[in-house]
Short mmCIF file of C-alpha atoms and ligand atoms in Angstrom, two decimals:
data_model
loop_
_atom_site.label_atom_id
_atom_site.label_comp_id
_atom_site.label_asym_id
_atom_site.label_seq_id
_atom_site.Cartn_x
_atom_site.Cartn_y
_atom_site.Cartn_z
CA UNK Y 11 0.00 0.00 0.00
CA UNK Y 12 1.21 3.50 -0.84
CA UNK Y 13 1.04 6.39 1.59
CA UNK Y 14 0.51 10.10 1.08
CA UNK Y 15 0.90 12.55 3.95
CA UNK Y 16 -0.34 16.05 3.29
CA UNK Y 17 -0.33 19.42 5.05
CA UNK Y 18 2.84 18.65 7.03
CA UNK Y 19 3.79 21.79 8.94
CA UNK Y 20 7.51 21.16 8.36
CA UNK Y 21 9.62 18.28 7.09
CA UNK Y 22 12.89 18.30 9.02
CA UNK Y 23 16.28 17.05 7.77
CA UNK Y 24 15.38 16.95 4.07
CA UNK Y 25 18.21 16.15 1.69
CA UNK Y 26 18.23 16.54 -2.07
CA UNK Y 27 21.88 15.52 -2.31
CA UNK Y 28 22.43 13.07 0.55
CA UNK Y 29 25.72 13.19 2.43
CA UNK Y 30 27.27 10.37 4.48
CA UNK Y 31 27.52 12.45 7.64
CA UNK Y 32 27.98 16.03 8.82
CA UNK Y 33 31.08 17.31 10.60
CA UNK Y 34 32.25 20.52 12.25
CA UNK Y 35 30.46 23.69 11.22
CA UNK Y 36 28.30 21.70 8.75
CA UNK Y 37 26.55 20.09 11.74
CA UNK Y 38 24.59 23.33 12.07
CA UNK Y 39 23.01 22.63 8.72
CA UNK Y 40 19.47 21.29 8.98
CA UNK Y 41 17.36 21.71 5.85
CA UNK Y 42 13.60 21.86 6.24
CA UNK Y 43 10.56 22.23 4.02
CA UNK Y 44 7.43 24.07 5.19
CA UNK Y 45 3.84 23.17 4.40
CA UNK Y 46 4.71 19.96 2.63
CA UNK Y 47 3.58 16.55 1.45
CA UNK Y 48 5.47 13.26 1.25
CA UNK Y 49 4.69 10.21 -0.84
CA UNK Y 50 5.80 6.67 0.04
CA UNK Y 51 5.70 3.54 -2.07
CA UNK Y 52 7.14 0.07 -1.44
CA UNK Y 53 8.34 1.22 1.99
CA UNK Y 54 10.56 3.93 0.52
CA UNK Y 55 10.29 7.67 0.09
CA UNK Y 56 9.21 8.35 -3.49
CA UNK Y 57 8.90 12.11 -3.34
CA UNK Y 58 8.11 15.15 -1.26
CA UNK Y 59 7.45 18.79 -1.96
CA UNK Y 60 5.57 21.92 -1.08
CA UNK Y 61 1.77 21.79 -0.77
CA UNK Y 62 1.74 24.79 -3.12
CA UNK Y 63 2.88 22.47 -5.90
CA UNK Y 64 0.72 19.57 -4.76
CA UNK Y 65 -1.76 17.90 -7.07
CA UNK Y 66 -3.38 14.60 -6.20
CA UNK Y 67 -3.42 13.63 -9.86
CA UNK Y 68 0.39 13.20 -9.75
CA UNK Y 69 0.93 10.04 -11.88
CA UNK Y 70 3.63 8.85 -9.40
CA UNK Y 71 0.95 8.28 -6.77
CA UNK Y 72 -0.84 5.54 -8.74
CA UNK Y 73 -4.42 4.90 -7.83
CA UNK Y 74 -4.35 3.28 -4.40
CA UNK Y 75 -2.94 5.02 -1.36
CA UNK Y 76 -3.79 5.92 2.21
CA UNK Y 77 -3.86 9.61 2.97
CA UNK Y 78 -2.89 11.14 6.29
CA UNK Y 79 -3.60 14.79 7.03
CA UNK Y 80 -0.77 16.06 9.26
CA UNK Y 81 -1.95 19.61 9.86
CA UNK Y 82 0.11 21.27 12.60
CA UNK Y 83 2.54 18.34 12.84
CA UNK Y 84 6.20 18.11 11.87
CA UNK Y 85 7.86 15.13 10.19
CA UNK Y 86 11.33 14.00 11.31
CA UNK Y 87 13.46 11.06 10.13
CA UNK Y 88 13.39 8.27 12.73
CA UNK Y 89 16.27 8.34 15.21
CA UNK Y 90 19.11 5.90 14.58
CA UNK Y 91 20.48 4.38 17.77
CA UNK Y 92 23.93 3.12 16.81
CA UNK Y 93 25.00 1.67 20.19
CA UNK Y 94 22.85 -0.57 22.41
CA UNK Y 95 22.98 -3.77 24.46
CA UNK Y 96 19.24 -4.49 24.56
CA UNK Y 97 19.42 -8.30 24.60
CA UNK Y 98 19.78 -9.03 28.31
CA UNK Y 99 18.08 -10.88 31.14
CA UNK Y 100 17.13 -9.00 34.28
CA UNK Y 101 17.69 -5.49 35.50
CA UNK Y 102 20.51 -4.37 37.83
CA UNK Y 103 18.93 -1.86 40.19
CA UNK Y 104 20.79 -3.39 43.15
CA UNK Y 105 24.06 -2.06 41.70
CA UNK Y 106 22.34 1.21 41.15
CA UNK Y 107 21.92 1.47 44.90
CA UNK Y 108 25.62 0.57 45.33
CA UNK Y 109 26.43 3.40 42.95
CA UNK Y 110 24.31 5.83 44.93
CA UNK Y 111 26.25 4.72 48.01
CA UNK Y 112 29.46 5.67 46.23
CA UNK Y 113 30.92 2.56 44.55
CA UNK Y 114 32.38 3.16 41.11
CA UNK Y 115 31.53 1.21 37.94
CA UNK Y 116 34.98 -0.43 38.07
CA UNK Y 117 34.62 -1.38 41.76
CA UNK Y 118 31.26 -3.02 41.08
CA UNK Y 119 32.79 -4.89 38.13
CA UNK Y 120 35.72 -6.11 40.28
CA UNK Y 121 33.30 -7.63 42.80
CA UNK Y 122 31.78 -9.78 40.05
CA UNK Y 123 28.84 -7.41 39.55
CA UNK Y 124 28.28 -5.42 36.39
CA UNK Y 125 28.69 -7.21 33.08
CA UNK Y 126 29.51 -10.53 34.83
CA UNK Y 127 26.25 -10.37 36.75
CA UNK Y 128 24.38 -9.91 33.47
CA UNK Y 129 26.33 -12.83 31.96
CA UNK Y 130 25.16 -15.09 34.78
CA UNK Y 131 21.54 -14.07 34.26
CA UNK Y 132 21.79 -14.47 30.50
CA UNK Y 133 23.23 -17.96 30.86
CA UNK Y 134 20.06 -19.23 32.47
CA UNK Y 135 17.66 -17.42 30.15
CA UNK Y 136 16.25 -19.14 27.07
CA UNK Y 137 16.47 -17.71 23.56
CA UNK Y 138 12.71 -17.20 23.63
CA UNK Y 139 12.82 -15.23 26.88
CA UNK Y 140 15.65 -13.05 25.58
CA UNK Y 141 13.82 -12.51 22.32
CA UNK Y 142 10.53 -11.56 24.00
CA UNK Y 143 12.11 -9.05 26.38
CA UNK Y 144 14.20 -7.47 23.61
CA UNK Y 145 11.05 -7.15 21.45
CA UNK Y 146 9.36 -5.17 24.23
CA UNK Y 147 12.39 -2.86 24.50
CA UNK Y 148 12.48 -2.37 20.73
CA UNK Y 149 8.80 -1.53 20.69
CA UNK Y 150 9.21 1.04 23.45
CA UNK Y 151 12.19 2.58 21.63
CA UNK Y 152 10.16 2.85 18.44
CA UNK Y 153 7.36 4.61 20.32
CA UNK Y 154 9.94 7.24 21.29
CA UNK Y 155 10.92 7.69 17.63
CA UNK Y 156 13.74 5.21 16.99
CA UNK Y 157 13.73 3.37 13.67
CA UNK Y 158 17.18 1.74 13.57
CA UNK Y 159 19.12 0.01 16.33
CA UNK Y 160 22.55 -1.56 16.62
CA UNK Y 161 22.58 -4.39 19.17
CA UNK Y 162 25.69 -5.94 20.73
CA UNK Y 163 26.36 -9.35 22.19
CA UNK Y 164 28.72 -9.35 25.19
CA UNK Y 165 26.63 -10.75 28.03
CA UNK Y 166 27.40 -14.32 26.93
CA UNK Y 167 31.17 -14.51 27.43
CA UNK Y 168 31.21 -18.21 26.47
CA UNK Y 169 31.08 -19.40 22.87
CA UNK Y 170 27.70 -20.97 23.40
CA UNK Y 171 26.13 -17.95 25.10
CA UNK Y 172 27.62 -15.39 22.72
CA UNK Y 173 26.14 -17.39 19.83
CA UNK Y 174 22.84 -17.57 21.72
CA UNK Y 175 22.74 -13.77 22.00
CA UNK Y 176 23.65 -13.27 18.36
CA UNK Y 177 20.97 -15.74 17.25
CA UNK Y 178 18.43 -13.74 19.25
CA UNK Y 179 19.62 -10.59 17.47
CA UNK Y 180 19.29 -12.38 14.12
CA UNK Y 181 15.73 -13.34 15.00
CA UNK Y 182 15.00 -9.70 15.88
CA UNK Y 183 16.45 -8.67 12.50
CA UNK Y 184 14.17 -11.12 10.73
CA UNK Y 185 10.99 -10.21 12.58
CA UNK Y 186 11.19 -6.60 13.70
CA UNK Y 187 10.08 -3.70 11.52
CA UNK Y 188 13.06 -1.71 12.87
CA UNK Y 189 16.39 -1.77 11.04
CA UNK Y 190 18.82 -3.83 13.12
CA UNK Y 191 22.59 -4.33 12.97
CA UNK Y 192 24.44 -6.94 15.07
CA UNK Y 193 27.80 -6.49 16.77
CA UNK Y 194 29.91 -9.27 18.28
CA UNK Y 195 31.28 -8.11 21.66
CA UNK Y 196 32.87 -11.24 23.13
CA UNK Y 197 35.55 -8.92 24.57
CA UNK Y 198 33.13 -7.08 26.85
CA UNK Y 199 34.64 -8.45 30.09
CA UNK Y 200 36.84 -11.33 31.21
CA UNK Y 201 34.60 -14.07 32.66
CA UNK Y 202 35.27 -15.15 36.26
CA UNK Y 203 36.82 -18.52 35.37
CA UNK Y 204 39.40 -16.76 33.18
CA UNK Y 205 40.28 -13.91 35.56
CA UNK Y 206 43.78 -15.29 36.12
CA UNK Y 207 44.13 -16.57 32.55
CA UNK Y 208 43.01 -13.58 30.51
CA UNK Y 209 45.16 -14.55 27.51
CA UNK Y 210 43.30 -17.86 27.25
CA UNK Y 211 39.99 -16.02 27.06
CA UNK Y 212 41.33 -13.79 24.30
CA UNK Y 213 42.60 -16.89 22.47
CA UNK Y 214 39.12 -18.36 22.75
CA UNK Y 215 37.61 -15.22 21.22
CA UNK Y 216 40.15 -15.29 18.40
CA UNK Y 217 40.33 -18.99 17.64
CA UNK Y 218 36.80 -20.13 18.35
CA UNK Y 219 34.24 -17.36 18.76
CA UNK Y 220 35.10 -15.15 15.77
CA UNK Y 221 35.29 -18.03 13.26
CA UNK Y 222 31.98 -19.46 14.51
CA UNK Y 223 30.23 -16.07 14.50
CA UNK Y 224 31.44 -15.53 10.94
CA UNK Y 225 30.53 -19.01 9.75
CA UNK Y 226 26.90 -18.44 10.78
CA UNK Y 227 27.07 -14.86 9.47
CA UNK Y 228 25.77 -13.64 12.82
CA UNK Y 229 27.45 -10.23 13.08
CA UNK Y 230 27.93 -7.08 11.04
CA UNK Y 231 30.59 -5.57 13.30
CA UNK Y 232 33.07 -6.42 16.05
CA UNK Y 233 33.51 -4.52 19.31
CA UNK Y 234 36.00 -4.59 22.20
CA UNK Y 235 35.71 -2.81 25.55
CA UNK Y 236 39.14 -1.21 25.25
CA UNK Y 237 39.51 0.51 28.60
CA UNK Y 238 41.19 0.51 31.99
CA UNK Y 239 40.39 -2.71 33.84
CA UNK Y 240 38.98 -4.42 30.75
CA UNK Y 241 41.03 -4.96 27.53
CA UNK Y 242 44.34 -3.25 26.74
CA UNK Y 243 45.20 -1.71 23.40
CA UNK Y 244 47.44 -4.63 22.39
CA UNK Y 245 44.74 -7.15 23.33
CA UNK Y 246 42.24 -5.07 21.38
CA UNK Y 247 44.53 -5.05 18.34
CA UNK Y 248 44.79 -8.83 18.31
CA UNK Y 249 41.02 -9.21 18.45
CA UNK Y 250 40.32 -6.55 15.83
CA UNK Y 251 42.85 -8.05 13.40
CA UNK Y 252 41.12 -11.40 13.58
CA UNK Y 253 37.71 -9.75 13.24
CA UNK Y 254 38.84 -7.90 10.12
CA UNK Y 255 40.17 -11.15 8.68
CA UNK Y 256 36.61 -12.48 8.98
CA UNK Y 257 35.05 -9.37 7.47
CA UNK Y 258 33.91 -7.70 10.71
CA UNK Y 259 34.52 -3.96 10.81
CA UNK Y 260 35.31 -2.59 14.28
CA UNK Y 261 33.06 -0.33 16.35
CA UNK Y 262 34.71 -0.04 19.71
CA UNK Y 263 34.12 1.05 23.30
CA UNK Y 264 36.95 3.49 24.05
CA UNK Y 265 38.04 6.06 26.62
CA UNK Y 266 35.05 5.68 28.93
CA UNK Y 267 37.09 5.09 32.09
CA UNK Y 268 40.51 6.47 31.18
CA UNK Y 269 42.64 7.81 28.36
CA UNK Y 270 43.01 4.22 27.15
CA UNK Y 271 44.50 4.66 23.67
CA UNK Y 272 41.34 3.02 22.35
CA UNK Y 273 40.49 5.91 20.05
CA UNK Y 274 43.84 5.68 18.26
CA UNK Y 275 43.49 1.89 17.94
CA UNK Y 276 40.01 2.32 16.49
CA UNK Y 277 41.29 4.78 13.91
CA UNK Y 278 44.26 2.53 13.07
CA UNK Y 279 41.93 -0.37 12.25
CA UNK Y 280 39.41 1.72 10.31
CA UNK Y 281 36.67 1.47 12.95
CA UNK Y 282 33.27 2.68 11.81
CA UNK Y 283 32.90 4.34 15.20
CA UNK Y 284 34.61 4.78 18.54
CA UNK Y 285 32.12 5.14 21.36
CA UNK Y 286 31.85 6.71 24.85
CA UNK Y 287 34.92 9.05 24.69
CA UNK Y 288 34.59 10.69 28.11
CA UNK Y 289 38.42 10.85 28.27
CA UNK Y 290 39.25 12.62 25.03
CA UNK Y 291 42.05 15.15 24.68
CA UNK Y 292 43.58 16.99 21.77
CA UNK Y 293 45.75 14.02 20.68
CA UNK Y 294 42.59 11.90 20.27
CA UNK Y 295 40.76 14.61 18.34
CA UNK Y 296 43.75 15.00 16.06
CA UNK Y 297 43.84 11.23 15.51
CA UNK Y 298 40.16 11.28 14.49
CA UNK Y 299 40.27 14.28 12.18
CA UNK Y 300 39.87 13.44 8.49
CA UNK Y 301 39.24 9.73 9.16
CA UNK Y 302 36.18 7.57 8.47
CA UNK Y 303 35.69 6.81 12.17
CA UNK Y 304 32.61 8.40 13.75
CA UNK Y 305 33.15 9.71 17.31
CA UNK Y 306 30.06 8.57 19.17
CA UNK Y 307 29.04 9.92 22.57
CA UNK Y 308 26.62 8.14 24.91
CA UNK Y 309 25.02 10.80 27.12
CA UNK Y 310 22.79 8.31 28.94
CA UNK Y 311 25.78 6.39 30.34
CA UNK Y 312 27.60 9.54 31.46
CA UNK Y 313 24.40 10.77 33.11
CA UNK Y 314 23.58 7.47 34.82
CA UNK Y 315 27.12 6.84 36.07
CA UNK Y 316 27.78 10.48 36.92
CA UNK Y 317 30.85 10.51 34.72
CA UNK Y 318 32.66 13.48 33.23
CA UNK Y 319 31.14 14.54 29.92
CA UNK Y 320 32.88 13.82 26.62
CA UNK Y 321 34.04 17.09 25.01
CA UNK Y 322 31.42 17.11 22.25
CA UNK Y 323 31.47 20.89 21.77
CA UNK Y 324 35.26 20.97 21.35
CA UNK Y 325 35.11 18.03 18.94
CA UNK Y 326 32.67 19.84 16.68
CA UNK Y 327 34.61 23.10 16.95
CA UNK Y 328 37.67 21.08 15.98
CA UNK Y 329 35.92 20.07 12.75
CA UNK Y 330 34.93 16.55 13.80
CA UNK Y 331 31.53 14.91 13.35
CA UNK Y 332 29.74 13.76 16.51
CA UNK Y 333 27.08 11.05 16.81
CA UNK Y 334 25.01 10.38 19.93
CA UNK Y 335 23.37 7.08 20.86
CA UNK Y 336 21.54 5.66 23.89
CA UNK Y 337 23.84 2.79 25.01
CA UNK Y 338 20.64 1.15 26.31
CA UNK Y 339 21.87 -1.57 28.72
CA UNK Y 340 21.04 -2.78 32.24
CA UNK Y 341 24.21 -1.47 33.88
CA UNK Y 342 25.09 1.98 32.68
CA UNK Y 343 22.08 3.29 30.78
CA UNK Y 344 18.73 1.55 31.26
CA UNK Y 345 16.86 3.70 28.75
CA UNK Y 346 16.53 3.80 24.99
CA UNK Y 347 14.73 7.12 24.82
CA UNK Y 348 16.47 9.04 22.04
CA UNK Y 349 14.40 12.18 22.68
CA UNK Y 350 16.18 12.37 26.05
CA UNK Y 351 19.53 11.93 24.28
CA UNK Y 352 18.59 14.81 21.99
CA UNK Y 353 17.80 17.01 24.98
CA UNK Y 354 20.97 16.03 26.82
CA UNK Y 355 23.00 16.78 23.68
CA UNK Y 356 21.80 20.38 23.90
CA UNK Y 357 21.59 20.90 27.64
CA UNK Y 358 24.65 19.04 28.89
CA UNK Y 359 26.94 19.03 25.85
CA UNK Y 360 26.02 22.46 24.47
CA UNK Y 361 25.12 21.31 20.97
CA UNK Y 362 22.78 23.57 19.07
CA UNK Y 363 19.46 21.85 18.28
CA UNK Y 364 20.42 21.44 14.60
CA UNK Y 365 23.75 19.87 15.59
CA UNK Y 366 22.01 17.56 18.04
CA UNK Y 367 19.47 16.43 15.43
CA UNK Y 368 22.32 15.60 13.03
CA UNK Y 369 24.03 13.72 15.86
CA UNK Y 370 21.04 11.39 16.45
CA UNK Y 371 19.95 10.86 12.85
CA UNK Y 372 22.44 11.25 10.01
CA UNK Y 373 25.63 10.67 12.00
CA UNK Y 374 24.32 7.66 13.91
CA UNK Y 375 23.01 6.21 10.62
CA UNK Y 376 26.59 6.44 9.34
CA UNK Y 377 27.89 4.85 12.57
CA UNK Y 378 25.87 1.72 11.82
CA UNK Y 379 26.45 1.74 8.08
CA UNK Y 380 22.84 2.62 7.30
CA UNK Y 381 23.32 6.11 5.88
CA UNK Y 382 22.08 5.05 2.43
CA UNK Y 383 18.73 4.00 3.86
CA UNK Y 384 18.20 6.04 7.02
CA UNK Y 385 19.02 9.27 8.83
CA UNK Y 386 17.28 11.84 6.63
CA UNK Y 387 14.29 12.45 4.42
CA UNK Y 388 15.59 11.83 0.92
CA UNK Y 389 14.09 10.21 -2.17
CA UNK Y 390 14.99 6.50 -2.19
CA UNK Y 391 15.64 6.20 1.55
CA UNK Y 392 13.44 3.92 3.65
CA UNK Y 393 10.25 5.49 4.95
CA UNK Y 394 11.23 5.42 8.63
CA UNK Y 395 9.97 8.67 10.13
CA UNK Y 396 7.60 10.14 12.68
CA UNK Y 397 5.00 12.84 12.90
CA UNK Y 398 5.16 14.99 16.01
CA UNK Y 399 2.40 16.34 18.18
CA UNK Y 400 1.59 19.94 17.29
CA UNK Y 401 4.86 21.66 18.22
CA UNK Y 402 5.72 25.31 17.60
CA UNK Y 403 9.32 24.98 16.39
CA UNK Y 404 11.99 22.38 15.59
CA UNK Y 405 13.89 23.54 18.69
CA UNK Y 406 10.91 22.57 20.84
CA UNK Y 407 11.93 18.90 20.36
CA UNK Y 408 15.08 19.06 22.54
CA UNK Y 409 13.71 21.92 24.68
CA UNK Y 410 10.63 20.14 26.03
CA UNK Y 411 12.62 17.34 27.63
CA UNK Y 412 11.04 14.26 29.14
CA UNK Y 413 7.70 14.22 27.37
CA UNK Y 414 7.02 12.03 24.37
CA UNK Y 415 6.27 14.35 21.45
CA UNK Y 416 5.70 11.62 18.90
CA UNK Y 417 2.20 11.31 17.56
CA UNK Y 418 2.61 8.70 14.82
CA UNK Y 419 5.60 6.48 14.09
CA UNK Y 420 6.06 5.05 10.60
CA UNK Y 421 8.40 2.19 9.72
CA UNK Y 422 8.58 1.11 6.06
CA UNK Y 423 5.83 3.66 5.48
CA UNK Y 424 3.41 1.90 7.85
CA UNK Y 425 2.05 3.22 11.09
CA UNK Y 426 3.13 1.14 14.07
O1 NIG C 525 28.54 0.65 27.07
N1 NIG C 525 31.10 0.05 28.83
C1 NIG C 525 30.85 -1.13 28.59
N2 NIG C 525 29.67 -1.67 28.32
C2 NIG C 525 28.42 -1.11 28.57
C3 NIG C 525 27.95 -1.38 29.94
C4 NIG C 525 27.48 -2.70 30.06
C5 NIG C 525 27.01 -3.05 31.43
O2 NIG C 525 27.38 -2.44 32.45
O3 NIG C 525 26.24 -3.98 31.46
C6 NIG C 525 28.40 0.37 28.24
O4 NIG C 525 28.28 1.23 29.10
FE1 FE C 526 28.09 0.11 25.43
#
């Protein structure tokens, strides 16, 4: 079925000549079209234009289509959430209390809490249970405007359980209307039984997990938690080299807990993105400049763990692109609400609303290799977008934080 939406107050983030991402000063660019219509066919955007030029006898429309009158509402491209861990079993609010009492993320991890706690819970959960709970999270994320999600493994930490997680992600890919990308994150933490034999765990990742993940074609990307107390830069290099050999492009966790060298390693191995980046100095920004690696900031994790903020403003002023994702996971960011990320981008990181919108749409689409299909309103891209409630301005979206301003969510041109 085709879809025609008329009388749209404003289409936001329109592109006539699509770009891969926006960097530096260009992040302030946000093209819009007032009083507009959009036409969708076969799940893709076929055309859009001003209502002044609208005629319903346009031969492109064919004869059968649903019409939606969007008077007073704005149309935005769906958010792209390029970093999540939404396949997990059980929440971790007990640690949250520990954090309130003053324990750090690393201290909790050292006591066998954190990621290892989630690994224990995941081990005893069935694929069906993991699938059902992830479906609920995906649905909630979509109701807040997200249309594309990257999902990592990393709560398995054994070959069997990592494959279990990735098979759940594959099932989500096959059944969910959202766009989904899968990332293998066997190097998320060292499991308890390998604490004194870390090299053996890394050998297992390299010699067993990566070949098996690749043979079942279960992942699009490979990730390593390259940070203080987790994996060193030389361990990360070994893992990334093997991943690349099996066709898995890196997207890595870097510089969340210390100036770990992870950003430089990511750049060296052509990572699609380096994520977190709380500890970023000039050397890191210089290393990123002019590369194809997207610096990705996760405001939810910094907020939830009370961490220092990544220097997003300086990065953009330096000429870099910046993407922002939710990091939805049970330990450091139990929310996938990208409207909150948009607000935090402006309020906490001092991005202008246009920069923040680029950070959660176009730049995150790039960071999950979906920029040809998602991230803006352009002819040929997939019809993943939302209509807002009646809002006065584009800037109202980040300004009115905390309330859900989405009236209708469309994936593949269909209301969900
Ligand atoms: O991105 N930093 C590493 N991994 C996750 C946290 C996972 C967890 O605590 O369960 C993150 O914040
Ligand atoms: Fe993460």
